[in-house]
């Protein structure tokens, strides 16, 4: 059952009795209805002919004003017009304060204790919290008491009767709300369309980037393969080549050749100083090349003969 709808049923007995009540009986009916536990809506009772007649009655018009007070007014309104209204009993006072709490909760989600103490004319915080707890149990408001922050956090509240002339104002507010909501929805649709367009564009750009990346990657890999193949063709295979290993081998060979030439120069110098070295056996008749350079082994043999000669 929706919050507050159960209270319409509790007003039903007073609606039936009002059909036969006039004058003082109708005034007494208003007193009973505003004091009855669980009755928090009075709009239907206000619309009944026998009750409306009280508005023009000189003696009982204040009871009609009292019913209007409980239908859509608050406790500060009672204090302001107290002299023109009947005195409230304890049950009526508590109910009017609870209805005032409902009205405040309709306008603000956070109700500070200081404001509630002032508006409801409550002497202590303890009594204020008891009033709020009773209202929660009666299911006319829902919320949470925050003693640390000193406030009542409203979650939901029942609806009260609308004061004459407020229907048009409420309708205008609803129209403004509907217009604002439609504008917000239109903006959201525009944003969604924009996001969708951006998403499609971003997806295409990513696909193009991936294609470009793959093409560039393939080109780099191909060039690396070509470079490796070119290096394989220049690997040193003997005493020639341009690879670092080939150049090192060529330098070593040149160093060995220089060593051999130095040894030959030394051997020639010693032969020129020792005339006996001319007794070396001549080469065989078939051999040519008188001008050939003596080998390392020939020079070594000459030196050996010189040592062993008597």
PDB file of C-alpha atoms in Angstrom:
ATOM      1  CA  UNK A   1       0.000   0.000   0.000  1.00  0.00           C
ATOM      2  CA  UNK A   2       1.374   3.448  -0.921  1.00  0.00           C
ATOM      3  CA  UNK A   3       2.326   5.724   1.935  1.00  0.00           C
ATOM      4  CA  UNK A   4      -0.621   7.812   3.199  1.00  0.00           C
ATOM      5  CA  UNK A   5      -3.351   5.987   1.306  1.00  0.00           C
ATOM      6  CA  UNK A   6      -4.353   4.017   4.401  1.00  0.00           C
ATOM      7  CA  UNK A   7      -5.358   7.257   6.152  1.00  0.00           C
ATOM      8  CA  UNK A   8      -8.115   7.912   3.616  1.00  0.00           C
ATOM      9  CA  UNK A   9      -9.833   4.781   4.861  1.00  0.00           C
ATOM     10  CA  UNK A  10      -9.607   5.964   8.460  1.00  0.00           C
ATOM     11  CA  UNK A  11     -11.480   9.126   7.501  1.00  0.00           C
ATOM     12  CA  UNK A  12     -14.360   7.131   6.043  1.00  0.00           C
ATOM     13  CA  UNK A  13     -16.419   6.843   9.288  1.00  0.00           C
ATOM     14  CA  UNK A  14     -16.391  10.635   9.723  1.00  0.00           C
ATOM     15  CA  UNK A  15     -17.503  11.088   6.110  1.00  0.00           C
ATOM     16  CA  UNK A  16     -20.525   8.885   6.760  1.00  0.00           C
ATOM     17  CA  UNK A  17     -21.448  10.678   9.996  1.00  0.00           C
ATOM     18  CA  UNK A  18     -21.115  14.105   8.417  1.00  0.00           C
ATOM     19  CA  UNK A  19     -24.078  13.464   6.092  1.00  0.00           C
ATOM     20  CA  UNK A  20     -26.470  13.860   9.030  1.00  0.00           C
ATOM     21  CA  UNK A  21     -24.439  16.361  11.076  1.00  0.00           C
ATOM     22  CA  UNK A  22     -25.202  20.066  11.001  1.00  0.00           C
ATOM     23  CA  UNK A  23     -24.320  23.063  13.122  1.00  0.00           C
ATOM     24  CA  UNK A  24     -22.936  22.068  16.507  1.00  0.00           C
ATOM     25  CA  UNK A  25     -22.909  18.374  15.503  1.00  0.00           C
ATOM     26  CA  UNK A  26     -20.747  19.166  12.486  1.00  0.00           C
ATOM     27  CA  UNK A  27     -18.417  21.234  14.686  1.00  0.00           C
ATOM     28  CA  UNK A  28     -18.159  18.342  17.138  1.00  0.00           C
ATOM     29  CA  UNK A  29     -17.419  16.005  14.216  1.00  0.00           C
ATOM     30  CA  UNK A  30     -14.496  18.217  13.202  1.00  0.00           C
ATOM     31  CA  UNK A  31     -13.125  18.120  16.734  1.00  0.00           C
ATOM     32  CA  UNK A  32     -13.346  14.332  16.777  1.00  0.00           C
ATOM     33  CA  UNK A  33     -11.783  13.909  13.333  1.00  0.00           C
ATOM     34  CA  UNK A  34      -8.814  16.168  14.101  1.00  0.00           C
ATOM     35  CA  UNK A  35      -8.234  14.335  17.410  1.00  0.00           C
ATOM     36  CA  UNK A  36      -8.687  10.771  16.086  1.00  0.00           C
ATOM     37  CA  UNK A  37      -5.518   8.639  15.888  1.00  0.00           C
ATOM     38  CA  UNK A  38      -4.333   7.824  12.376  1.00  0.00           C
ATOM     39  CA  UNK A  39      -6.426  10.442  10.546  1.00  0.00           C
ATOM     40  CA  UNK A  40      -4.056  12.767   8.667  1.00  0.00           C
ATOM     41  CA  UNK A  41      -6.026  13.751   5.520  1.00  0.00           C
ATOM     42  CA  UNK A  42      -9.131  15.921   5.600  1.00  0.00           C
ATOM     43  CA  UNK A  43      -9.716  17.102   2.031  1.00  0.00           C
ATOM     44  CA  UNK A  44     -12.812  14.995   1.408  1.00  0.00           C
ATOM     45  CA  UNK A  45     -14.366  16.107   4.683  1.00  0.00           C
ATOM     46  CA  UNK A  46     -13.820  19.762   3.757  1.00  0.00           C
ATOM     47  CA  UNK A  47     -15.727  19.288   0.496  1.00  0.00           C
ATOM     48  CA  UNK A  48     -18.923  17.964   2.107  1.00  0.00           C
ATOM     49  CA  UNK A  49     -21.893  20.411   2.033  1.00  0.00           C
ATOM     50  CA  UNK A  50     -22.748  20.120   5.744  1.00  0.00           C
ATOM     51  CA  UNK A  51     -19.146  20.935   6.651  1.00  0.00           C
ATOM     52  CA  UNK A  52     -18.839  23.781   4.154  1.00  0.00           C
ATOM     53  CA  UNK A  53     -21.943  25.419   5.692  1.00  0.00           C
ATOM     54  CA  UNK A  54     -19.933  26.005   8.845  1.00  0.00           C
ATOM     55  CA  UNK A  55     -17.728  28.531   7.000  1.00  0.00           C
ATOM     56  CA  UNK A  56     -20.630  31.036   7.027  1.00  0.00           C
ATOM     57  CA  UNK A  57     -21.872  30.182  10.524  1.00  0.00           C
ATOM     58  CA  UNK A  58     -21.110  32.935  13.004  1.00  0.00           C
ATOM     59  CA  UNK A  59     -20.650  30.610  15.999  1.00  0.00           C
ATOM     60  CA  UNK A  60     -19.011  27.584  14.361  1.00  0.00           C
ATOM     61  CA  UNK A  61     -16.946  29.112  11.532  1.00  0.00           C
ATOM     62  CA  UNK A  62     -13.790  28.786  13.627  1.00  0.00           C
ATOM     63  CA  UNK A  63     -14.206  24.987  13.587  1.00  0.00           C
ATOM     64  CA  UNK A  64     -14.212  25.077   9.797  1.00  0.00           C
ATOM     65  CA  UNK A  65     -11.005  27.138   9.999  1.00  0.00           C
ATOM     66  CA  UNK A  66      -9.630  24.505  12.378  1.00  0.00           C
ATOM     67  CA  UNK A  67     -10.327  21.775   9.819  1.00  0.00           C
ATOM     68  CA  UNK A  68      -8.563  23.859   7.155  1.00  0.00           C
ATOM     69  CA  UNK A  69      -5.615  24.236   9.533  1.00  0.00           C
ATOM     70  CA  UNK A  70      -5.249  20.448   9.864  1.00  0.00           C
ATOM     71  CA  UNK A  71      -5.781  19.918   6.135  1.00  0.00           C
ATOM     72  CA  UNK A  72      -2.965  22.091   4.761  1.00  0.00           C
ATOM     73  CA  UNK A  73      -1.591  24.479   7.389  1.00  0.00           C
ATOM     74  CA  UNK A  74       1.153  24.140  10.019  1.00  0.00           C
ATOM     75  CA  UNK A  75       1.729  24.662  13.731  1.00  0.00           C
ATOM     76  CA  UNK A  76       3.227  28.181  13.271  1.00  0.00           C
ATOM     77  CA  UNK A  77      -0.014  29.131  11.452  1.00  0.00           C
ATOM     78  CA  UNK A  78      -1.969  28.014  14.508  1.00  0.00           C
ATOM     79  CA  UNK A  79       0.252  30.113  16.811  1.00  0.00           C
ATOM     80  CA  UNK A  80      -0.223  33.118  14.521  1.00  0.00           C
ATOM     81  CA  UNK A  81      -4.062  32.797  14.441  1.00  0.00           C
ATOM     82  CA  UNK A  82      -4.519  31.196  17.834  1.00  0.00           C
ATOM     83  CA  UNK A  83      -7.116  33.719  19.035  1.00  0.00           C
ATOM     84  CA  UNK A  84      -9.419  32.996  16.067  1.00  0.00           C
ATOM     85  CA  UNK A  85      -9.289  29.223  16.478  1.00  0.00           C
ATOM     86  CA  UNK A  86     -10.552  26.749  19.088  1.00  0.00           C
ATOM     87  CA  UNK A  87      -8.005  25.642  21.678  1.00  0.00           C
ATOM     88  CA  UNK A  88      -6.177  22.444  20.816  1.00  0.00           C
ATOM     89  CA  UNK A  89      -6.114  19.427  23.085  1.00  0.00           C
ATOM     90  CA  UNK A  90      -2.946  17.347  23.507  1.00  0.00           C
ATOM     91  CA  UNK A  91      -3.840  14.883  20.723  1.00  0.00           C
ATOM     92  CA  UNK A  92      -4.561  17.724  18.294  1.00  0.00           C
ATOM     93  CA  UNK A  93      -1.339  19.524  19.225  1.00  0.00           C
ATOM     94  CA  UNK A  94       0.810  16.446  18.629  1.00  0.00           C
ATOM     95  CA  UNK A  95      -0.978  15.645  15.338  1.00  0.00           C
ATOM     96  CA  UNK A  96      -0.588  19.212  14.038  1.00  0.00           C
ATOM     97  CA  UNK A  97       3.124  19.158  14.863  1.00  0.00           C
ATOM     98  CA  UNK A  98       3.484  15.833  13.045  1.00  0.00           C
ATOM     99  CA  UNK A  99       1.674  17.268  10.010  1.00  0.00           C
ATOM    100  CA  UNK A 100       4.003  20.278  10.182  1.00  0.00           C
ATOM    101  CA  UNK A 101       6.955  17.850  10.113  1.00  0.00           C
ATOM    102  CA  UNK A 102       5.465  16.300   6.963  1.00  0.00           C
ATOM    103  CA  UNK A 103       5.209  19.731   5.307  1.00  0.00           C
ATOM    104  CA  UNK A 104       8.820  20.554   6.188  1.00  0.00           C
ATOM    105  CA  UNK A 105       9.977  17.164   4.910  1.00  0.00           C
ATOM    106  CA  UNK A 106       8.272  17.828   1.568  1.00  0.00           C
ATOM    107  CA  UNK A 107      10.421  20.924   1.041  1.00  0.00           C
ATOM    108  CA  UNK A 108      13.783  19.804   2.463  1.00  0.00           C
ATOM    109  CA  UNK A 109      15.575  16.491   2.634  1.00  0.00           C
ATOM    110  CA  UNK A 110      17.741  17.546   5.604  1.00  0.00           C
ATOM    111  CA  UNK A 111      15.956  19.020   8.621  1.00  0.00           C
ATOM    112  CA  UNK A 112      18.313  20.384  11.321  1.00  0.00           C
ATOM    113  CA  UNK A 113      17.218  19.872  14.904  1.00  0.00           C
ATOM    114  CA  UNK A 114      17.611  23.584  15.645  1.00  0.00           C
ATOM    115  CA  UNK A 115      15.063  24.530  13.013  1.00  0.00           C
ATOM    116  CA  UNK A 116      12.635  21.803  14.093  1.00  0.00           C
ATOM    117  CA  UNK A 117      12.895  22.873  17.732  1.00  0.00           C
ATOM    118  CA  UNK A 118      12.012  26.426  16.760  1.00  0.00           C
ATOM    119  CA  UNK A 119       9.210  25.669  14.285  1.00  0.00           C
ATOM    120  CA  UNK A 120       7.557  22.949  16.357  1.00  0.00           C
ATOM    121  CA  UNK A 121       8.093  24.757  19.659  1.00  0.00           C
ATOM    122  CA  UNK A 122       9.703  21.694  21.254  1.00  0.00           C
ATOM    123  CA  UNK A 123      11.473  22.293  24.593  1.00  0.00           C
ATOM    124  CA  UNK A 124      14.138  19.549  24.282  1.00  0.00           C
ATOM    125  CA  UNK A 125      15.848  17.426  21.640  1.00  0.00           C
ATOM    126  CA  UNK A 126      14.625  14.284  23.374  1.00  0.00           C
ATOM    127  CA  UNK A 127      10.978  15.306  22.963  1.00  0.00           C
ATOM    128  CA  UNK A 128      11.661  16.289  19.347  1.00  0.00           C
ATOM    129  CA  UNK A 129      13.172  12.879  18.577  1.00  0.00           C
ATOM    130  CA  UNK A 130      10.205  11.159  20.276  1.00  0.00           C
ATOM    131  CA  UNK A 131       7.841  13.135  18.028  1.00  0.00           C
ATOM    132  CA  UNK A 132       9.823  12.147  14.904  1.00  0.00           C
ATOM    133  CA  UNK A 133       9.979   8.484  15.963  1.00  0.00           C
ATOM    134  CA  UNK A 134       6.207   8.414  16.489  1.00  0.00           C
ATOM    135  CA  UNK A 135       5.719   9.948  13.032  1.00  0.00           C
ATOM    136  CA  UNK A 136       7.947   7.263  11.527  1.00  0.00           C
ATOM    137  CA  UNK A 137       5.952   4.506  13.260  1.00  0.00           C
ATOM    138  CA  UNK A 138       2.734   6.099  11.978  1.00  0.00           C
ATOM    139  CA  UNK A 139       4.302   5.850   8.483  1.00  0.00           C
ATOM    140  CA  UNK A 140       3.719   9.493   7.588  1.00  0.00           C
ATOM    141  CA  UNK A 141       7.479  10.082   7.108  1.00  0.00           C
ATOM    142  CA  UNK A 142      10.508   7.911   6.597  1.00  0.00           C
ATOM    143  CA  UNK A 143      14.034   8.847   7.402  1.00  0.00           C
ATOM    144  CA  UNK A 144      16.973   8.576   9.762  1.00  0.00           C
ATOM    145  CA  UNK A 145      17.847  10.453  12.927  1.00  0.00           C
ATOM    146  CA  UNK A 146      21.438  11.684  12.839  1.00  0.00           C
ATOM    147  CA  UNK A 147      22.266  12.573  16.429  1.00  0.00           C
ATOM    148  CA  UNK A 148      25.919  13.248  15.607  1.00  0.00           C
ATOM    149  CA  UNK A 149      25.059  15.928  13.051  1.00  0.00           C
ATOM    150  CA  UNK A 150      21.896  16.969  14.888  1.00  0.00           C
ATOM    151  CA  UNK A 151      19.513  16.531  11.964  1.00  0.00           C
ATOM    152  CA  UNK A 152      16.733  14.398  10.500  1.00  0.00           C
ATOM    153  CA  UNK A 153      17.480  12.928   7.058  1.00  0.00           C
ATOM    154  CA  UNK A 154      14.222  12.521   5.120  1.00  0.00           C
ATOM    155  CA  UNK A 155      13.795   9.559   2.777  1.00  0.00           C
ATOM    156  CA  UNK A 156      10.086   9.790   1.971  1.00  0.00           C
ATOM    157  CA  UNK A 157       6.941  11.521   3.174  1.00  0.00           C
ATOM    158  CA  UNK A 158       3.195  11.268   2.699  1.00  0.00           C
ATOM    159  CA  UNK A 159       1.319  13.911   0.724  1.00  0.00           C
ATOM    160  CA  UNK A 160      -0.966  16.422   2.398  1.00  0.00           C
ATOM    161  CA  UNK A 161      -4.156  18.006   1.093  1.00  0.00           C
ATOM    162  CA  UNK A 162      -3.693  20.834  -1.380  1.00  0.00           C
ATOM    163  CA  UNK A 163      -4.778  24.302  -0.392  1.00  0.00           C
ATOM    164  CA  UNK A 164      -7.230  26.003  -2.787  1.00  0.00           C
ATOM    165  CA  UNK A 165      -5.289  27.797  -5.510  1.00  0.00           C
ATOM    166  CA  UNK A 166      -2.278  25.514  -5.079  1.00  0.00           C
ATOM    167  CA  UNK A 167      -3.478  23.028  -7.715  1.00  0.00           C
ATOM    168  CA  UNK A 168      -2.675  25.466 -10.515  1.00  0.00           C
ATOM    169  CA  UNK A 169       0.680  26.218  -8.920  1.00  0.00           C
ATOM    170  CA  UNK A 170       1.405  22.509  -8.613  1.00  0.00           C
ATOM    171  CA  UNK A 171       0.354  21.938 -12.215  1.00  0.00           C
ATOM    172  CA  UNK A 172       2.679  24.730 -13.345  1.00  0.00           C
ATOM    173  CA  UNK A 173       5.513  23.209 -11.349  1.00  0.00           C
ATOM    174  CA  UNK A 174       4.866  19.826 -12.937  1.00  0.00           C
ATOM    175  CA  UNK A 175       4.819  21.397 -16.397  1.00  0.00           C
ATOM    176  CA  UNK A 176       8.119  23.133 -15.702  1.00  0.00           C
ATOM    177  CA  UNK A 177       9.532  19.876 -14.433  1.00  0.00           C
ATOM    178  CA  UNK A 178       8.327  18.043 -17.551  1.00  0.00           C
ATOM    179  CA  UNK A 179       9.822  20.747 -19.790  1.00  0.00           C
ATOM    180  CA  UNK A 180      13.132  20.632 -17.946  1.00  0.00           C
ATOM    181  CA  UNK A 181      13.160  16.842 -18.090  1.00  0.00           C
ATOM    182  CA  UNK A 182      12.434  16.871 -21.829  1.00  0.00           C
ATOM    183  CA  UNK A 183      15.263  19.372 -22.354  1.00  0.00           C
ATOM    184  CA  UNK A 184      17.661  17.244 -20.337  1.00  0.00           C
ATOM    185  CA  UNK A 185      16.660  14.133 -22.273  1.00  0.00           C
ATOM    186  CA  UNK A 186      17.178  15.970 -25.566  1.00  0.00           C
ATOM    187  CA  UNK A 187      20.644  17.038 -24.443  1.00  0.00           C
ATOM    188  CA  UNK A 188      21.421  13.479 -23.403  1.00  0.00           C
ATOM    189  CA  UNK A 189      20.307  12.218 -26.811  1.00  0.00           C
ATOM    190  CA  UNK A 190      22.594  14.765 -28.486  1.00  0.00           C
ATOM    191  CA  UNK A 191      25.503  13.708 -26.291  1.00  0.00           C
ATOM    192  CA  UNK A 192      24.833  10.032 -26.987  1.00  0.00           C
ATOM    193  CA  UNK A 193      24.753  10.697 -30.732  1.00  0.00           C
ATOM    194  CA  UNK A 194      27.984  12.681 -30.440  1.00  0.00           C
ATOM    195  CA  UNK A 195      29.652   9.930 -28.438  1.00  0.00           C
ATOM    196  CA  UNK A 196      28.487   7.356 -30.979  1.00  0.00           C
ATOM    197  CA  UNK A 197      29.970   9.396 -33.835  1.00  0.00           C
ATOM    198  CA  UNK A 198      33.225   9.816 -31.943  1.00  0.00           C
ATOM    199  CA  UNK A 199      33.322   6.112 -31.203  1.00  0.00           C
ATOM    200  CA  UNK A 200      32.915   5.215 -34.882  1.00  0.00           C
ATOM    201  CA  UNK A 201      35.577   7.750 -35.865  1.00  0.00           C
ATOM    202  CA  UNK A 202      37.964   6.506 -33.177  1.00  0.00           C
ATOM    203  CA  UNK A 203      37.436   2.912 -34.296  1.00  0.00           C
ATOM    204  CA  UNK A 204      38.243   3.817 -37.920  1.00  0.00           C
ATOM    205  CA  UNK A 205      41.332   5.760 -36.861  1.00  0.00           C
ATOM    206  CA  UNK A 206      42.491   2.793 -34.805  1.00  0.00           C
ATOM    207  CA  UNK A 207      42.006   0.443 -37.744  1.00  0.00           C
ATOM    208  CA  UNK A 208      44.004   2.772 -40.008  1.00  0.00           C
ATOM    209  CA  UNK A 209      46.700   3.081 -37.375  1.00  0.00           C
ATOM    210  CA  UNK A 210      46.904  -0.701 -36.987  1.00  0.00           C
ATOM    211  CA  UNK A 211      47.237  -1.121 -40.757  1.00  0.00           C
ATOM    212  CA  UNK A 212      49.966   1.518 -40.915  1.00  0.00           C
ATOM    213  CA  UNK A 213      51.730  -0.044 -37.940  1.00  0.00           C
ATOM    214  CA  UNK A 214      51.662  -3.518 -39.474  1.00  0.00           C
ATOM    215  CA  UNK A 215      52.928  -2.185 -42.818  1.00  0.00           C
ATOM    216  CA  UNK A 216      55.772  -0.311 -41.125  1.00  0.00           C
ATOM    217  CA  UNK A 217      56.629  -3.335 -39.006  1.00  0.00           C
ATOM    218  CA  UNK A 218      56.740  -5.552 -42.109  1.00  0.00           C
ATOM    219  CA  UNK A 219      58.977  -3.054 -43.886  1.00  0.00           C
ATOM    220  CA  UNK A 220      61.400  -2.966 -40.945  1.00  0.00           C
ATOM    221  CA  UNK A 221      61.495  -6.759 -40.725  1.00  0.00           C
ATOM    222  CA  UNK A 222      62.159  -7.037 -44.472  1.00  0.00           C
ATOM    223  CA  UNK A 223      65.013  -4.525 -44.266  1.00  0.00           C
ATOM    224  CA  UNK A 224      66.534  -6.422 -41.350  1.00  0.00           C
ATOM    225  CA  UNK A 225      66.389  -9.642 -43.379  1.00  0.00           C
ATOM    226  CA  UNK A 226      68.070  -7.907 -46.337  1.00  0.00           C
ATOM    227  CA  UNK A 227      70.796  -6.556 -44.061  1.00  0.00           C
ATOM    228  CA  UNK A 228      71.455 -10.016 -42.599  1.00  0.00           C
ATOM    229  CA  UNK A 229      71.649 -11.545 -46.087  1.00  0.00           C
ATOM    230  CA  UNK A 230      74.087  -8.813 -47.218  1.00  0.00           C
ATOM    231  CA  UNK A 231      76.317  -9.473 -44.201  1.00  0.00           C
ATOM    232  CA  UNK A 232      76.419 -13.177 -44.991  1.00  0.00           C
ATOM    233  CA  UNK A 233      77.802 -12.411 -48.479  1.00  0.00           C
ATOM    234  CA  UNK A 234      80.793 -10.483 -46.979  1.00  0.00           C
ATOM    235  CA  UNK A 235      81.910 -13.106 -44.437  1.00  0.00           C
ATOM    236  CA  UNK A 236      85.705 -13.624 -44.578  1.00  0.00           C
ATOM    237  CA  UNK A 237      86.567 -16.921 -46.325  1.00  0.00           C
ATOM    238  CA  UNK A 238      90.353 -16.577 -46.689  1.00  0.00           C
ATOM    239  CA  UNK A 239      92.904 -13.802 -46.553  1.00  0.00           C
ATOM    240  CA  UNK A 240      90.760 -11.303 -48.330  1.00  0.00           C
ATOM    241  CA  UNK A 241      87.482  -9.630 -47.550  1.00  0.00           C
ATOM    242  CA  UNK A 242      86.291  -6.503 -45.797  1.00  0.00           C
ATOM    243  CA  UNK A 243      84.908  -8.031 -42.623  1.00  0.00           C
ATOM    244  CA  UNK A 244      86.640  -7.183 -39.332  1.00  0.00           C
ATOM    245  CA  UNK A 245      87.942 -10.767 -39.029  1.00  0.00           C
ATOM    246  CA  UNK A 246      89.348 -10.607 -42.562  1.00  0.00           C
ATOM    247  CA  UNK A 247      91.079  -7.279 -41.913  1.00  0.00           C
ATOM    248  CA  UNK A 248      92.650  -8.678 -38.742  1.00  0.00           C
ATOM    249  CA  UNK A 249      93.931 -11.745 -40.583  1.00  0.00           C
ATOM    250  CA  UNK A 250      95.365  -9.528 -43.357  1.00  0.00           C
ATOM    251  CA  UNK A 251      97.233  -7.406 -40.794  1.00  0.00           C
ATOM    252  CA  UNK A 252      98.651 -10.550 -39.135  1.00  0.00           C
ATOM    253  CA  UNK A 253      99.850 -11.861 -42.522  1.00  0.00           C
ATOM    254  CA  UNK A 254     101.491  -8.521 -43.286  1.00  0.00           C
ATOM    255  CA  UNK A 255     103.256  -8.627 -39.910  1.00  0.00           C
ATOM    256  CA  UNK A 256     104.541 -12.156 -40.600  1.00  0.00           C
ATOM    257  CA  UNK A 257     105.836 -11.060 -44.021  1.00  0.00           C
ATOM    258  CA  UNK A 258     107.691  -8.137 -42.451  1.00  0.00           C
ATOM    259  CA  UNK A 259     109.305 -10.501 -39.917  1.00  0.00           C
ATOM    260  CA  UNK A 260     110.517 -12.779 -42.726  1.00  0.00           C
ATOM    261  CA  UNK A 261     111.991  -9.823 -44.624  1.00  0.00           C
ATOM    262  CA  UNK A 262     113.818  -8.643 -41.497  1.00  0.00           C
ATOM    263  CA  UNK A 263     115.338 -12.093 -40.968  1.00  0.00           C
ATOM    264  CA  UNK A 264     116.561 -12.178 -44.603  1.00  0.00           C
ATOM    265  CA  UNK A 265     118.161  -8.747 -44.242  1.00  0.00           C
ATOM    266  CA  UNK A 266     119.986  -9.907 -41.131  1.00  0.00           C
ATOM    267  CA  UNK A 267     121.233 -13.030 -42.913  1.00  0.00           C
ATOM    268  CA  UNK A 268     122.638 -11.002 -45.874  1.00  0.00           C
ATOM    269  CA  UNK A 269     124.492  -8.726 -43.542  1.00  0.00           C
ATOM    270  CA  UNK A 270     126.257 -11.612 -41.825  1.00  0.00           C
ATOM    271  CA  UNK A 271     127.251 -13.196 -45.153  1.00  0.00           C
ATOM    272  CA  UNK A 272     128.881  -9.963 -46.290  1.00  0.00           C
ATOM    273  CA  UNK A 273     131.002  -9.731 -43.139  1.00  0.00           C
ATOM    274  CA  UNK A 274     132.244 -13.448 -43.317  1.00  0.00           C
ATOM    275  CA  UNK A 275     134.100 -14.284 -46.554  1.00  0.00           C
ATOM    276  CA  UNK A 276     134.186 -17.942 -45.677  1.00  0.00           C
ATOM    277  CA  UNK A 277     130.494 -17.993 -46.127  1.00  0.00           C
ATOM    278  CA  UNK A 278     131.142 -18.058 -49.914  1.00  0.00           C
ATOM    279  CA  UNK A 279     132.112 -21.730 -49.698  1.00  0.00           C
ATOM    280  CA  UNK A 280     128.531 -22.694 -49.565  1.00  0.00           C
ATOM    281  CA  UNK A 281     127.680 -25.333 -52.085  1.00  0.00           C
ATOM    282  CA  UNK A 282     126.246 -24.034 -55.321  1.00  0.00           C
ATOM    283  CA  UNK A 283     122.817 -25.223 -56.323  1.00  0.00           C
ATOM    284  CA  UNK A 284     122.469 -28.056 -58.779  1.00  0.00           C
ATOM    285  CA  UNK A 285     122.895 -27.414 -62.468  1.00  0.00           C
ATOM    286  CA  UNK A 286     119.305 -27.695 -63.393  1.00  0.00           C
ATOM    287  CA  UNK A 287     118.182 -25.062 -60.937  1.00  0.00           C
ATOM    288  CA  UNK A 288     117.776 -21.503 -62.147  1.00  0.00           C
ATOM    289  CA  UNK A 289     117.103 -18.315 -60.421  1.00  0.00           C
ATOM    290  CA  UNK A 290     120.423 -16.951 -59.310  1.00  0.00           C
ATOM    291  CA  UNK A 291     118.708 -13.807 -58.302  1.00  0.00           C
ATOM    292  CA  UNK A 292     116.002 -15.419 -56.148  1.00  0.00           C
ATOM    293  CA  UNK A 293     115.874 -14.441 -52.556  1.00  0.00           C
ATOM    294  CA  UNK A 294     117.390 -16.938 -50.154  1.00  0.00           C
ATOM    295  CA  UNK A 295     114.803 -18.671 -48.031  1.00  0.00           C
ATOM    296  CA  UNK A 296     114.863 -18.774 -44.266  1.00  0.00           C
ATOM    297  CA  UNK A 297     116.031 -22.399 -44.324  1.00  0.00           C
ATOM    298  CA  UNK A 298     119.065 -21.526 -46.557  1.00  0.00           C
ATOM    299  CA  UNK A 299     120.156 -18.800 -44.229  1.00  0.00           C
ATOM    300  CA  UNK A 300     119.862 -21.129 -41.299  1.00  0.00           C
ATOM    301  CA  UNK A 301     121.991 -23.777 -43.051  1.00  0.00           C
ATOM    302  CA  UNK A 302     124.789 -21.250 -43.812  1.00  0.00           C
ATOM    303  CA  UNK A 303     124.947 -20.236 -40.191  1.00  0.00           C
ATOM    304  CA  UNK A 304     125.166 -23.903 -39.160  1.00  0.00           C
ATOM    305  CA  UNK A 305     128.077 -24.549 -41.562  1.00  0.00           C
ATOM    306  CA  UNK A 306     129.954 -21.578 -40.176  1.00  0.00           C
ATOM    307  CA  UNK A 307     129.710 -22.937 -36.680  1.00  0.00           C
ATOM    308  CA  UNK A 308     130.910 -26.465 -37.631  1.00  0.00           C
ATOM    309  CA  UNK A 309     133.755 -25.422 -39.923  1.00  0.00           C
ATOM    310  CA  UNK A 310     137.349 -26.315 -38.604  1.00  0.00           C
TER     311      UNK A 310
END
